[in-house]
Short mmCIF file of C-alpha atoms in Angstrom, two decimals:
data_model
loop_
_atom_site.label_atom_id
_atom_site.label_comp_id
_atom_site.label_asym_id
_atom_site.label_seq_id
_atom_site.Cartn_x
_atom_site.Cartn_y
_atom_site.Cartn_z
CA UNK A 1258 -16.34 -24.63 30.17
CA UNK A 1259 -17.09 -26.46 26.95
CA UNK A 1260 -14.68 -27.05 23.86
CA UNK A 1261 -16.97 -24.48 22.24
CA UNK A 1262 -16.71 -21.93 24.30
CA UNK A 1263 -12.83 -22.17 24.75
CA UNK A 1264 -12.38 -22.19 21.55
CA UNK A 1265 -14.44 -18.69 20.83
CA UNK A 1266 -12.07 -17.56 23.95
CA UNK A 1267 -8.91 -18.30 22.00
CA UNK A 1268 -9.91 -16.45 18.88
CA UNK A 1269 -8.21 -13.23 18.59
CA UNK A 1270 -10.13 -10.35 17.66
CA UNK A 1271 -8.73 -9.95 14.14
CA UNK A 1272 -9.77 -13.42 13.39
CA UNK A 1273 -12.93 -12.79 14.23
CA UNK A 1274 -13.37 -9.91 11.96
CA UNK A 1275 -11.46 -11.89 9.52
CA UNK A 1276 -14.40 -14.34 9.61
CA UNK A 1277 -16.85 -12.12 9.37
CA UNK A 1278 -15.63 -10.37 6.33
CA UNK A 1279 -15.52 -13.57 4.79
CA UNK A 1280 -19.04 -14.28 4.94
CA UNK A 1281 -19.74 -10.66 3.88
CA UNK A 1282 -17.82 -11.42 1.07
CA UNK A 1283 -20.07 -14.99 0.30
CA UNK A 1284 -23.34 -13.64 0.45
CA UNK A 1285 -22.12 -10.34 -1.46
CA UNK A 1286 -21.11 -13.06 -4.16
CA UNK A 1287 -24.59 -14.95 -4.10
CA UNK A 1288 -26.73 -12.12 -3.50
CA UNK A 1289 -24.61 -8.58 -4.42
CA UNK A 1290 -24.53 -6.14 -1.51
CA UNK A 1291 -28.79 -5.78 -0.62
CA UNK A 1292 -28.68 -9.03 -0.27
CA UNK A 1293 -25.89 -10.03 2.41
CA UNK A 1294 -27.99 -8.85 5.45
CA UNK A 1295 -26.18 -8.35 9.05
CA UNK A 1296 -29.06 -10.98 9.81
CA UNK A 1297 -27.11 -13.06 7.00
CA UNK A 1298 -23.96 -12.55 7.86
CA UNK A 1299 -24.43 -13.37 11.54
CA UNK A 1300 -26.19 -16.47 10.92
CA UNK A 1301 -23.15 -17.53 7.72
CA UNK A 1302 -20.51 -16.19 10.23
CA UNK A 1303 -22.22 -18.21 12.82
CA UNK A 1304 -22.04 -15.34 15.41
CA UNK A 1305 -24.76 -12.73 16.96
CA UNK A 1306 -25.56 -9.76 15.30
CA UNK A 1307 -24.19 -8.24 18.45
CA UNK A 1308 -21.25 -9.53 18.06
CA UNK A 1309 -21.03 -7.60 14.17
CA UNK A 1310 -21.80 -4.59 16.29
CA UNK A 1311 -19.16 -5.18 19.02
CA UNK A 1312 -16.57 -4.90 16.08
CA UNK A 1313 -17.83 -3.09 13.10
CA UNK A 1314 -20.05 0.41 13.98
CA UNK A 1315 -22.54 -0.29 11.00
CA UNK A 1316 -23.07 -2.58 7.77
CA UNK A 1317 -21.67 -0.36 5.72
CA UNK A 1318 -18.22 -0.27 7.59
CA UNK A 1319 -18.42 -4.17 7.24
CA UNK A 1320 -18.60 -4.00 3.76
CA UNK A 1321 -16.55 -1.63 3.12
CA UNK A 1322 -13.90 -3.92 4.83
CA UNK A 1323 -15.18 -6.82 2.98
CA UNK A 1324 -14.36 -4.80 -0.21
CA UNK A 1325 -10.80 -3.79 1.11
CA UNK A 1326 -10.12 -7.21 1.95
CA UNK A 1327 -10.86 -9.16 -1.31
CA UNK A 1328 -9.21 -6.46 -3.53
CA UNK A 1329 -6.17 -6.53 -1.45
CA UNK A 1330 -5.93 -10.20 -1.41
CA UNK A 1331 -6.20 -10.26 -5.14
CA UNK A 1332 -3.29 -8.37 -5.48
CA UNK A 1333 -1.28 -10.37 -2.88
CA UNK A 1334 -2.13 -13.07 -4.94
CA UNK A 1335 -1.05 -12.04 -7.91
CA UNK A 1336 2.19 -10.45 -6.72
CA UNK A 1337 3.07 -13.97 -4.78
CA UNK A 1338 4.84 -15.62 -7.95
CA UNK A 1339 6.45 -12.49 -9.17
CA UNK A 1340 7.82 -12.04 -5.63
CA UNK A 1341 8.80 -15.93 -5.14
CA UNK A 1342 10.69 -15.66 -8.79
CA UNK A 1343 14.09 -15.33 -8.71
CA UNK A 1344 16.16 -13.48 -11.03
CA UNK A 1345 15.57 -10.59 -13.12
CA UNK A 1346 12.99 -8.04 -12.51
CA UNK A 1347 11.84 -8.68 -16.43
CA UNK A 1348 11.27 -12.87 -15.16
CA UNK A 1349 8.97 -11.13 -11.96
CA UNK A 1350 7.35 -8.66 -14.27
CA UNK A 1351 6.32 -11.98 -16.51
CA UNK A 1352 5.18 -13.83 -13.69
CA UNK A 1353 2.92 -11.14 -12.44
CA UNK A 1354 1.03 -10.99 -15.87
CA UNK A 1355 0.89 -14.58 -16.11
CA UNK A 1356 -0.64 -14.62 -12.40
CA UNK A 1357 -2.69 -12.04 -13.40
CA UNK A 1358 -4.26 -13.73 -16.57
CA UNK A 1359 -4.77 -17.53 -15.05
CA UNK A 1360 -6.60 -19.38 -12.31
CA UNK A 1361 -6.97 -18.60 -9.43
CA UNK A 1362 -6.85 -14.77 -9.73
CA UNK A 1363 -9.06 -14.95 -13.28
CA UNK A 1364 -11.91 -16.38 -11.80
CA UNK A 1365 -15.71 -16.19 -12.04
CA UNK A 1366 -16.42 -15.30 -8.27
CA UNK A 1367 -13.83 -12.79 -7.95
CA UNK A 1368 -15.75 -10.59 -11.25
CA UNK A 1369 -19.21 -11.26 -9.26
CA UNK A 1370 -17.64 -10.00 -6.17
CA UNK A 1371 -16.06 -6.86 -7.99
CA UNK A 1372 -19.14 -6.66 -10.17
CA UNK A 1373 -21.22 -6.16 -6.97
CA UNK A 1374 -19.16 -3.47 -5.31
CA UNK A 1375 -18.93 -1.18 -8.62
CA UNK A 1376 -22.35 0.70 -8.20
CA UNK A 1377 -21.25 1.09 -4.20
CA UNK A 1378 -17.92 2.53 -5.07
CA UNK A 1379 -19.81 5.35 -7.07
CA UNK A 1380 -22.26 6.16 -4.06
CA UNK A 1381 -20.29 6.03 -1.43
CA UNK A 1382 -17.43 8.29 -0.15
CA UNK A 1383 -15.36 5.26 2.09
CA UNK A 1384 -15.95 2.73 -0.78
CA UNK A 1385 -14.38 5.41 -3.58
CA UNK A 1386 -11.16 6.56 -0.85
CA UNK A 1387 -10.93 2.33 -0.18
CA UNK A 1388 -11.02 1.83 -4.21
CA UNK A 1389 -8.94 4.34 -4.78
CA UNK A 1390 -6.34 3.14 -2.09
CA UNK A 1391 -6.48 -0.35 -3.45
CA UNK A 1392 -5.86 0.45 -6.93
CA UNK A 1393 -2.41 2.78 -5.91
CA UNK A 1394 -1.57 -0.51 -4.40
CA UNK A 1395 -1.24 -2.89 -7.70
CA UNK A 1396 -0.28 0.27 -9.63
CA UNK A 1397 2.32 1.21 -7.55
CA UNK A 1398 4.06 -2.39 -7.29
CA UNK A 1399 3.65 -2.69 -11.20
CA UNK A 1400 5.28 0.46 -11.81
CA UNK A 1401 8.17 -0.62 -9.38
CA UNK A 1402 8.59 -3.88 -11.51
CA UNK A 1403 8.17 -2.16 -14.96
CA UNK A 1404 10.82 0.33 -13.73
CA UNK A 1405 13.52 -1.91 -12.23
CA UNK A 1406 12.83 -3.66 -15.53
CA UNK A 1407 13.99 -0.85 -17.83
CA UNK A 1408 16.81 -0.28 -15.65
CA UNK A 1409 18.15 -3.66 -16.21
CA UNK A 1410 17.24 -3.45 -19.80
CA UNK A 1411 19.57 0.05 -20.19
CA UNK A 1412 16.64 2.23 -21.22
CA UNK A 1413 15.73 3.76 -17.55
CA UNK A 1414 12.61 6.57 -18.30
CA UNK A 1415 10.93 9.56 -16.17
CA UNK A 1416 8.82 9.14 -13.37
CA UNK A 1417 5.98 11.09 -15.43
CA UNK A 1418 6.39 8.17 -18.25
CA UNK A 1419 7.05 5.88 -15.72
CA UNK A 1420 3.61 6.60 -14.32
CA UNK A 1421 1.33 6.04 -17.52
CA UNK A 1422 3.01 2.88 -18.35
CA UNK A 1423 1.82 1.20 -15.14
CA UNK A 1424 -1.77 3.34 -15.63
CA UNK A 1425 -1.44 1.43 -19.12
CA UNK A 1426 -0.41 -1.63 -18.42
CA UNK A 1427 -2.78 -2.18 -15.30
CA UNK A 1428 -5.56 -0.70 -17.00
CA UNK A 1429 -5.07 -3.86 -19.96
CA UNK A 1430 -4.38 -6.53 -17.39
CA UNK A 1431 -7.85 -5.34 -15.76
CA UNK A 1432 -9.36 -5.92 -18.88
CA UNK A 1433 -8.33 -9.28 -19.90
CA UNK A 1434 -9.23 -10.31 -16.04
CA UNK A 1435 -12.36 -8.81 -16.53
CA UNK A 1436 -12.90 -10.75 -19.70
CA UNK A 1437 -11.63 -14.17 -18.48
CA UNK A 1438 -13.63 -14.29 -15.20
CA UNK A 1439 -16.48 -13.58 -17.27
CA UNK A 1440 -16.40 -15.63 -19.87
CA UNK A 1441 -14.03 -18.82 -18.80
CA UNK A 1442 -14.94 -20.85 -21.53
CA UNK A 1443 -14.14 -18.01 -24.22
CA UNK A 1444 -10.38 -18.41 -24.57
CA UNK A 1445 -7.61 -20.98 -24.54
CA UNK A 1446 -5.93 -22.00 -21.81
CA UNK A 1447 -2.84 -19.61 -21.32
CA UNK A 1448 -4.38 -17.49 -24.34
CA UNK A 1449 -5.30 -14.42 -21.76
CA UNK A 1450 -1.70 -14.64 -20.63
CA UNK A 1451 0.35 -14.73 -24.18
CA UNK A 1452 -1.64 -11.33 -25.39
CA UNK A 1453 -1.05 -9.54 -21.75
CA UNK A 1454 2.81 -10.55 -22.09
CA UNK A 1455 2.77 -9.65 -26.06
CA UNK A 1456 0.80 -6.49 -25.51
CA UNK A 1457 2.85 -5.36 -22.45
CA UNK A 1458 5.75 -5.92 -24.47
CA UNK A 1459 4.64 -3.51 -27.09
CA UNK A 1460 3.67 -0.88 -24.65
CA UNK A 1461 6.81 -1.31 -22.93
CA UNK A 1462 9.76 -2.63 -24.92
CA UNK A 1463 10.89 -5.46 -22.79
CA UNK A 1464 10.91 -8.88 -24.45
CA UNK A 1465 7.89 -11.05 -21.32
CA UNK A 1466 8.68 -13.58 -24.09
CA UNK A 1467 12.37 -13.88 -22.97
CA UNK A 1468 11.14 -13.37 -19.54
CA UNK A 1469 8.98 -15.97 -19.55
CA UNK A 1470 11.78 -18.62 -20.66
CA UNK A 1471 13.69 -17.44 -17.43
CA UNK A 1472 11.14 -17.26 -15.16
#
């Protein structure tokens, strides 16, 4: 048996799909969904087409997983420093908007990859129920942090209130990422950053200045 072939014998399933969706997720960023092909991926993936079949029933179920995956990455990414910060929950609620607003989560592939999804999302049914289950899962974190954050702060609100201030504040961090990946050589370095913690803080009432000297 050759090196080759062992090696394709060790691989566990999920790292196969894993490697697959990645090279969905390439050619979705060079050529938007029409243009990543099962041919495409196969050949990028350097697998069969059979083998795509073996573990996903059709293209679309492939890139609908492609589009789970990269959303749900981005958001493990930009929780990672808020979750590695010790202290208060205010000094993890800064971190998360300063990950948020800087490299490598603002970033010019991650808009095209987003960009390219959109018009699927509206179309079809699994891309909408995947959307919609990837944005509860940023929401809901930032609405844990923003409310452990009042709590510390002495000015604990409602869950209804509670609730529109993470709609609020993920809805503005979406569109300074939006802005930044776009256009990287439109702002300052750390400039996307100081207006999400200064508008955050108005929305809010918690000081992401004093959280960011303690973070």
């Amino acid at each position: 048996m050759t090196d080759e072939r062992r090696k394709f014998k060790r691989e566990s399933a999920e790292s196969r799909k894993e490697a697959l969706i990645l090279a969905t997720l390439e050619l979705v960023a060079e050529n938007g969904v029409r243009g990543a092909t099962v041919r495409g991926i196969a050949e990028r993936a350097d697998v069969t087409q059979g083998l795509i079949r073996h573990y996903f029933s059709s293209k679309e179920e492939l890139i609908t997983a492609a589009y789970e995956h990269h959303m749900t990455a981005m958001t493990d990414q930009t929780f990672a420093p808020a979750a590695g910060t010790e202290g208060t929950a205010l000094a993890r609620l800064t971190a998360l908007v300063n990950a948020s607003l800087t490299p490598p989560v603002v970033d010019p592939r991650a808009i095209a990859l987003w960009a390219s999804f959109l018009n699927k999302v509206q179309q079809d049914p699994q891309m909408k129920a995947t959307h919609e289950r990837t944005y509860a899962y940023f929401r809901d974190q930032l609405e844990a942090l923003i409310t452990v954050a009042l709590e510390e702060a002495g000015r604990p609100a409602p869950p209804a209130r509670l609730r529109q201030l993470a709609i609020a504040c993920n809805a503005l961090i979406d569109g300074l990422w939006l802005e930044g990946g776009a256009l990287p050589d439109a702002f300052a370095p750390e400039e996307l950053a100081e207006i999400g913690r200064q508008s955050i803080a108005a929305m809010t009432g918690l000081d992401l200045e004093q959280g960011a000297g303690t973070s």
